[in-house]
Amino acid sequence: MPANAWLMAGGVLSGAASIAHLAVIVGGPRWYDAFGAGRRMVRLAEQGSPVATAITLGIAAVLAIWAAYAFSGAGLIPRLPLLRLALTAITAVYVLRAFGYIPALMAAGAPVGTFAWVSSAIVLLFAIVHVMGTLPLWRS
């Protein structure tokens, strides 16, 4: 299977996001705040609560698995189970996050700040890359 450059990029993006989440744990409360984790998560990190670490580790693990699926779809590592279905689901999550986060904040009456716009734009890039990489897998 020839390498799929879009999914290679998707794997790099998801992997980088996973590493960023690990860096937030190491960076502590200020990093949670700088990366837009929200007041509750920042407070938990300030209190030294293992909950903030566990949640962030969970997100990092999911993103690492998503990176592995993208690399598998790209042909860089062996084929993982349910590859097309998993990549479709991953892509759908990225699309929903890109287009749904700001409306969800608005519906909840929460402020829509710079973090919401910037993170949604970043995740839109992730979504586009995954769509472009996943479509050819369904055609083959």
PDB file of N, CA and C in Angstrom, residues 31-97:
ATOM      1  N   TRP A  31       0.074  26.168  32.443  1.00  0.00           N
ATOM      2  CA  TRP A  31      -0.065  25.607  31.099  1.00  0.00           C
ATOM      3  C   TRP A  31      -1.507  25.194  30.833  1.00  0.00           C
ATOM      4  N   TYR A  32      -2.154  24.628  31.845  1.00  0.00           N
ATOM      5  CA  TYR A  32      -3.580  24.305  31.688  1.00  0.00           C
ATOM      6  C   TYR A  32      -4.345  25.563  31.290  1.00  0.00           C
ATOM      7  N   ASP A  33      -4.042  26.663  31.974  1.00  0.00           N
ATOM      8  CA  ASP A  33      -4.708  27.926  31.687  1.00  0.00           C
ATOM      9  C   ASP A  33      -4.348  28.439  30.296  1.00  0.00           C
ATOM     10  N   ALA A  34      -3.070  28.424  29.959  1.00  0.00           N
ATOM     11  CA  ALA A  34      -2.619  28.943  28.662  1.00  0.00           C
ATOM     12  C   ALA A  34      -3.196  28.149  27.494  1.00  0.00           C
ATOM     13  N   PHE A  35      -3.405  26.857  27.700  1.00  0.00           N
ATOM     14  CA  PHE A  35      -3.940  26.016  26.634  1.00  0.00           C
ATOM     15  C   PHE A  35      -5.460  25.944  26.651  1.00  0.00           C
ATOM     16  N   GLY A  36      -6.091  26.770  27.492  1.00  0.00           N
ATOM     17  CA  GLY A  36      -7.542  26.888  27.464  1.00  0.00           C
ATOM     18  C   GLY A  36      -8.302  25.747  28.097  1.00  0.00           C
ATOM     19  N   ALA A  37      -7.722  25.120  29.112  1.00  0.00           N
ATOM     20  CA  ALA A  37      -8.370  23.960  29.718  1.00  0.00           C
ATOM     21  C   ALA A  37      -9.637  24.311  30.491  1.00  0.00           C
ATOM     22  N   GLY A  38      -9.824  25.552  30.841  1.00  0.00           N
ATOM     23  CA  GLY A  38     -11.011  25.936  31.592  1.00  0.00           C
ATOM     24  C   GLY A  38     -10.703  26.101  33.070  1.00  0.00           C
ATOM     25  N   ARG A  39     -11.525  26.901  33.712  1.00  0.00           N
ATOM     26  CA  ARG A  39     -11.273  27.242  35.116  1.00  0.00           C
ATOM     27  C   ARG A  39     -11.249  26.033  36.031  1.00  0.00           C
ATOM     28  N   ARG A  40     -12.176  25.122  35.820  1.00  0.00           N
ATOM     29  CA  ARG A  40     -12.259  23.945  36.709  1.00  0.00           C
ATOM     30  C   ARG A  40     -10.988  23.110  36.627  1.00  0.00           C
ATOM     31  N   MET A  41     -10.508  22.869  35.412  1.00  0.00           N
ATOM     32  CA  MET A  41      -9.285  22.079  35.247  1.00  0.00           C
ATOM     33  C   MET A  41      -8.078  22.818  35.825  1.00  0.00           C
ATOM     34  N   VAL A  42      -8.024  24.121  35.637  1.00  0.00           N
ATOM     35  CA  VAL A  42      -6.920  24.905  36.195  1.00  0.00           C
ATOM     36  C   VAL A  42      -6.938  24.796  37.720  1.00  0.00           C
ATOM     37  N   ARG A  43      -8.126  24.938  38.304  1.00  0.00           N
ATOM     38  CA  ARG A  43      -8.243  24.822  39.770  1.00  0.00           C
ATOM     39  C   ARG A  43      -7.814  23.436  40.244  1.00  0.00           C
ATOM     40  N   LEU A  44      -8.247  22.406  39.544  1.00  0.00           N
ATOM     41  CA  LEU A  44      -7.845  21.050  39.933  1.00  0.00           C
ATOM     42  C   LEU A  44      -6.330  20.897  39.872  1.00  0.00           C
ATOM     43  N   ALA A  45      -5.718  21.435  38.828  1.00  0.00           N
ATOM     44  CA  ALA A  45      -4.260  21.356  38.695  1.00  0.00           C
ATOM     45  C   ALA A  45      -3.581  22.148  39.810  1.00  0.00           C
ATOM     46  N   GLU A  46      -4.126  23.313  40.154  1.00  0.00           N
ATOM     47  CA  GLU A  46      -3.561  24.120  41.243  1.00  0.00           C
ATOM     48  C   GLU A  46      -3.625  23.378  42.576  1.00  0.00           C
ATOM     49  N   GLN A  47      -4.684  22.614  42.754  1.00  0.00           N
ATOM     50  CA  GLN A  47      -4.867  21.857  43.996  1.00  0.00           C
ATOM     51  C   GLN A  47      -4.062  20.559  44.003  1.00  0.00           C
ATOM     52  N   GLY A  48      -3.404  20.260  42.899  1.00  0.00           N
ATOM     53  CA  GLY A  48      -2.645  19.019  42.806  1.00  0.00           C
ATOM     54  C   GLY A  48      -3.523  17.788  42.675  1.00  0.00           C
ATOM     55  N   SER A  49      -4.754  17.993  42.240  1.00  0.00           N
ATOM     56  CA  SER A  49      -5.698  16.887  42.100  1.00  0.00           C
ATOM     57  C   SER A  49      -5.247  15.929  41.005  1.00  0.00           C
ATOM     58  N   PRO A  50      -5.320  14.634  41.268  1.00  0.00           N
ATOM     59  CA  PRO A  50      -4.991  13.673  40.215  1.00  0.00           C
ATOM     60  C   PRO A  50      -6.038  13.638  39.101  1.00  0.00           C
ATOM     61  N   VAL A  51      -7.185  14.247  39.330  1.00  0.00           N
ATOM     62  CA  VAL A  51      -8.255  14.239  38.332  1.00  0.00           C
ATOM     63  C   VAL A  51      -7.810  14.983  37.074  1.00  0.00           C
ATOM     64  N   ALA A  52      -7.211  16.157  37.241  1.00  0.00           N
ATOM     65  CA  ALA A  52      -6.748  16.917  36.082  1.00  0.00           C
ATOM     66  C   ALA A  52      -5.722  16.110  35.286  1.00  0.00           C
ATOM     67  N   THR A  53      -4.810  15.484  35.997  1.00  0.00           N
ATOM     68  CA  THR A  53      -3.792  14.667  35.327  1.00  0.00           C
ATOM     69  C   THR A  53      -4.423  13.476  34.622  1.00  0.00           C
ATOM     70  N   ALA A  54      -5.360  12.805  35.278  1.00  0.00           N
ATOM     71  CA  ALA A  54      -5.994  11.623  34.682  1.00  0.00           C
ATOM     72  C   ALA A  54      -6.777  11.986  33.425  1.00  0.00           C
ATOM     73  N   ILE A  55      -7.519  13.080  33.483  1.00  0.00           N
ATOM     74  CA  ILE A  55      -8.293  13.503  32.311  1.00  0.00           C
ATOM     75  C   ILE A  55      -7.358  13.850  31.161  1.00  0.00           C
ATOM     76  N   THR A  56      -6.314  14.596  31.464  1.00  0.00           N
ATOM     77  CA  THR A  56      -5.386  15.022  30.420  1.00  0.00           C
ATOM     78  C   THR A  56      -4.604  13.827  29.869  1.00  0.00           C
ATOM     79  N   LEU A  57      -4.220  12.889  30.719  1.00  0.00           N
ATOM     80  CA  LEU A  57      -3.572  11.658  30.242  1.00  0.00           C
ATOM     81  C   LEU A  57      -4.518  10.858  29.346  1.00  0.00           C
ATOM     82  N   GLY A  58      -5.783  10.818  29.709  1.00  0.00           N
ATOM     83  CA  GLY A  58      -6.769  10.114  28.890  1.00  0.00           C
ATOM     84  C   GLY A  58      -6.887  10.725  27.505  1.00  0.00           C
ATOM     85  N   ILE A  59      -6.939  12.053  27.460  1.00  0.00           N
ATOM     86  CA  ILE A  59      -7.008  12.739  26.167  1.00  0.00           C
ATOM     87  C   ILE A  59      -5.744  12.468  25.364  1.00  0.00           C
ATOM     88  N   ALA A  60      -4.584  12.536  26.017  1.00  0.00           N
ATOM     89  CA  ALA A  60      -3.314  12.266  25.330  1.00  0.00           C
ATOM     90  C   ALA A  60      -3.284  10.845  24.783  1.00  0.00           C
ATOM     91  N   ALA A  61      -3.801   9.890  25.549  1.00  0.00           N
ATOM     92  CA  ALA A  61      -3.824   8.492  25.093  1.00  0.00           C
ATOM     93  C   ALA A  61      -4.724   8.320  23.876  1.00  0.00           C
ATOM     94  N   VAL A  62      -5.899   8.937  23.922  1.00  0.00           N
ATOM     95  CA  VAL A  62      -6.822   8.846  22.783  1.00  0.00           C
ATOM     96  C   VAL A  62      -6.173   9.444  21.540  1.00  0.00           C
ATOM     97  N   LEU A  63      -5.559  10.607  21.685  1.00  0.00           N
ATOM     98  CA  LEU A  63      -4.900  11.241  20.536  1.00  0.00           C
ATOM     99  C   LEU A  63      -3.746  10.392  20.005  1.00  0.00           C
ATOM    100  N   ALA A  64      -3.030   9.713  20.897  1.00  0.00           N
ATOM    101  CA  ALA A  64      -1.937   8.829  20.461  1.00  0.00           C
ATOM    102  C   ALA A  64      -2.494   7.639  19.664  1.00  0.00           C
ATOM    103  N   ILE A  65      -3.610   7.104  20.118  1.00  0.00           N
ATOM    104  CA  ILE A  65      -4.263   6.003  19.382  1.00  0.00           C
ATOM    105  C   ILE A  65      -4.728   6.507  18.023  1.00  0.00           C
ATOM    106  N   TRP A  66      -5.293   7.705  17.985  1.00  0.00           N
ATOM    107  CA  TRP A  66      -5.728   8.283  16.714  1.00  0.00           C
ATOM    108  C   TRP A  66      -4.547   8.480  15.787  1.00  0.00           C
ATOM    109  N   ALA A  67      -3.405   8.885  16.333  1.00  0.00           N
ATOM    110  CA  ALA A  67      -2.194   9.032  15.513  1.00  0.00           C
ATOM    111  C   ALA A  67      -1.799   7.677  14.931  1.00  0.00           C
ATOM    112  N   ALA A  68      -1.862   6.638  15.755  1.00  0.00           N
ATOM    113  CA  ALA A  68      -1.513   5.296  15.282  1.00  0.00           C
ATOM    114  C   ALA A  68      -2.444   4.858  14.151  1.00  0.00           C
ATOM    115  N   TYR A  69      -3.731   5.147  14.282  1.00  0.00           N
ATOM    116  CA  TYR A  69      -4.666   4.793  13.208  1.00  0.00           C
ATOM    117  C   TYR A  69      -4.365   5.567  11.930  1.00  0.00           C
ATOM    118  N   ALA A  70      -4.017   6.833  12.069  1.00  0.00           N
ATOM    119  CA  ALA A  70      -3.661   7.613  10.873  1.00  0.00           C
ATOM    120  C   ALA A  70      -2.395   7.038  10.227  1.00  0.00           C
ATOM    121  N   PHE A  71      -1.403   6.710  11.028  1.00  0.00           N
ATOM    122  CA  PHE A  71      -0.171   6.131  10.480  1.00  0.00           C
ATOM    123  C   PHE A  71      -0.435   4.765   9.850  1.00  0.00           C
ATOM    124  N   SER A  72      -1.359   4.011  10.426  1.00  0.00           N
ATOM    125  CA  SER A  72      -1.740   2.729   9.835  1.00  0.00           C
ATOM    126  C   SER A  72      -2.422   2.941   8.488  1.00  0.00           C
ATOM    127  N   GLY A  73      -3.330   3.904   8.434  1.00  0.00           N
ATOM    128  CA  GLY A  73      -4.012   4.218   7.180  1.00  0.00           C
ATOM    129  C   GLY A  73      -3.052   4.742   6.129  1.00  0.00           C
ATOM    130  N   ALA A  74      -1.990   5.386   6.587  1.00  0.00           N
ATOM    131  CA  ALA A  74      -0.977   5.907   5.664  1.00  0.00           C
ATOM    132  C   ALA A  74      -0.057   4.807   5.156  1.00  0.00           C
ATOM    133  N   GLY A  75      -0.149   3.630   5.755  1.00  0.00           N
ATOM    134  CA  GLY A  75       0.712   2.526   5.339  1.00  0.00           C
ATOM    135  C   GLY A  75       2.071   2.522   6.017  1.00  0.00           C
ATOM    136  N   LEU A  76       2.213   3.286   7.087  1.00  0.00           N
ATOM    137  CA  LEU A  76       3.505   3.378   7.772  1.00  0.00           C
ATOM    138  C   LEU A  76       3.698   2.323   8.843  1.00  0.00           C
ATOM    139  N   ILE A  77       2.580   1.835   9.392  1.00  0.00           N
ATOM    140  CA  ILE A  77       2.628   0.755  10.376  1.00  0.00           C
ATOM    141  C   ILE A  77       1.604  -0.292   9.935  1.00  0.00           C
ATOM    142  N   PRO A  78       1.663  -1.496  10.505  1.00  0.00           N
ATOM    143  CA  PRO A  78       0.706  -2.532  10.091  1.00  0.00           C
ATOM    144  C   PRO A  78      -0.745  -2.082  10.260  1.00  0.00           C
ATOM    145  N   ARG A  79      -1.591  -2.683   9.444  1.00  0.00           N
ATOM    146  CA  ARG A  79      -3.016  -2.339   9.443  1.00  0.00           C
ATOM    147  C   ARG A  79      -3.633  -2.664  10.805  1.00  0.00           C
ATOM    148  N   LEU A  80      -4.297  -1.685  11.377  1.00  0.00           N
ATOM    149  CA  LEU A  80      -4.975  -1.857  12.655  1.00  0.00           C
ATOM    150  C   LEU A  80      -6.410  -2.320  12.418  1.00  0.00           C
ATOM    151  N   PRO A  81      -7.013  -2.942  13.429  1.00  0.00           N
ATOM    152  CA  PRO A  81      -8.382  -3.438  13.263  1.00  0.00           C
ATOM    153  C   PRO A  81      -9.374  -2.310  12.968  1.00  0.00           C
ATOM    154  N   LEU A  82     -10.356  -2.623  12.145  1.00  0.00           N
ATOM    155  CA  LEU A  82     -11.438  -1.690  11.812  1.00  0.00           C
ATOM    156  C   LEU A  82     -10.906  -0.335  11.337  1.00  0.00           C
ATOM    157  N   LEU A  83      -9.869  -0.374  10.524  1.00  0.00           N
ATOM    158  CA  LEU A  83      -9.150   0.837  10.136  1.00  0.00           C
ATOM    159  C   LEU A  83     -10.058   1.891   9.508  1.00  0.00           C
ATOM    160  N   ARG A  84     -10.799   1.512   8.464  1.00  0.00           N
ATOM    161  CA  ARG A  84     -11.643   2.507   7.790  1.00  0.00           C
ATOM    162  C   ARG A  84     -12.717   3.068   8.714  1.00  0.00           C
ATOM    163  N   LEU A  85     -13.342   2.189   9.471  1.00  0.00           N
ATOM    164  CA  LEU A  85     -14.377   2.628  10.407  1.00  0.00           C
ATOM    165  C   LEU A  85     -13.777   3.563  11.464  1.00  0.00           C
ATOM    166  N   ALA A  86     -12.630   3.199  12.021  1.00  0.00           N
ATOM    167  CA  ALA A  86     -11.988   4.025  13.050  1.00  0.00           C
ATOM    168  C   ALA A  86     -11.598   5.388  12.487  1.00  0.00           C
ATOM    169  N   LEU A  87     -10.999   5.401  11.299  1.00  0.00           N
ATOM    170  CA  LEU A  87     -10.604   6.680  10.710  1.00  0.00           C
ATOM    171  C   LEU A  87     -11.814   7.548  10.384  1.00  0.00           C
ATOM    172  N   THR A  88     -12.895   6.932   9.992  1.00  0.00           N
ATOM    173  CA  THR A  88     -14.123   7.679   9.734  1.00  0.00           C
ATOM    174  C   THR A  88     -14.655   8.283  11.030  1.00  0.00           C
ATOM    175  N   ALA A  89     -14.639   7.501  12.101  1.00  0.00           N
ATOM    176  CA  ALA A  89     -15.108   8.003  13.396  1.00  0.00           C
ATOM    177  C   ALA A  89     -14.199   9.122  13.911  1.00  0.00           C
ATOM    178  N   ILE A  90     -12.890   8.936  13.786  1.00  0.00           N
ATOM    179  CA  ILE A  90     -11.930   9.959  14.216  1.00  0.00           C
ATOM    180  C   ILE A  90     -12.165  11.247  13.432  1.00  0.00           C
ATOM    181  N   THR A  91     -12.322  11.099  12.133  1.00  0.00           N
ATOM    182  CA  THR A  91     -12.577  12.263  11.281  1.00  0.00           C
ATOM    183  C   THR A  91     -13.868  12.955  11.698  1.00  0.00           C
ATOM    184  N   ALA A  92     -14.905  12.177  11.981  1.00  0.00           N
ATOM    185  CA  ALA A  92     -16.184  12.748  12.398  1.00  0.00           C
ATOM    186  C   ALA A  92     -16.046  13.524  13.707  1.00  0.00           C
ATOM    187  N   VAL A  93     -15.273  13.004  14.630  1.00  0.00           N
ATOM    188  CA  VAL A  93     -15.059  13.712  15.896  1.00  0.00           C
ATOM    189  C   VAL A  93     -14.351  15.040  15.642  1.00  0.00           C
ATOM    190  N   TYR A  94     -13.324  15.022  14.796  1.00  0.00           N
ATOM    191  CA  TYR A  94     -12.630  16.271  14.481  1.00  0.00           C
ATOM    192  C   TYR A  94     -13.573  17.271  13.795  1.00  0.00           C
ATOM    193  N   VAL A  95     -14.393  16.804  12.880  1.00  0.00           N
ATOM    194  CA  VAL A  95     -15.340  17.705  12.194  1.00  0.00           C
ATOM    195  C   VAL A  95     -16.349  18.271  13.194  1.00  0.00           C
ATOM    196  N   LEU A  96     -16.899  17.409  14.042  1.00  0.00           N
ATOM    197  CA  LEU A  96     -17.868  17.876  15.044  1.00  0.00           C
ATOM    198  C   LEU A  96     -17.241  18.875  16.008  1.00  0.00           C
ATOM    199  N   ARG A  97     -16.002  18.615  16.411  1.00  0.00           N
ATOM    200  CA  ARG A  97     -15.324  19.553  17.319  1.00  0.00           C
ATOM    201  C   ARG A  97     -15.065  20.890  16.620  1.00  0.00           C
TER     202      ARG A  97
END
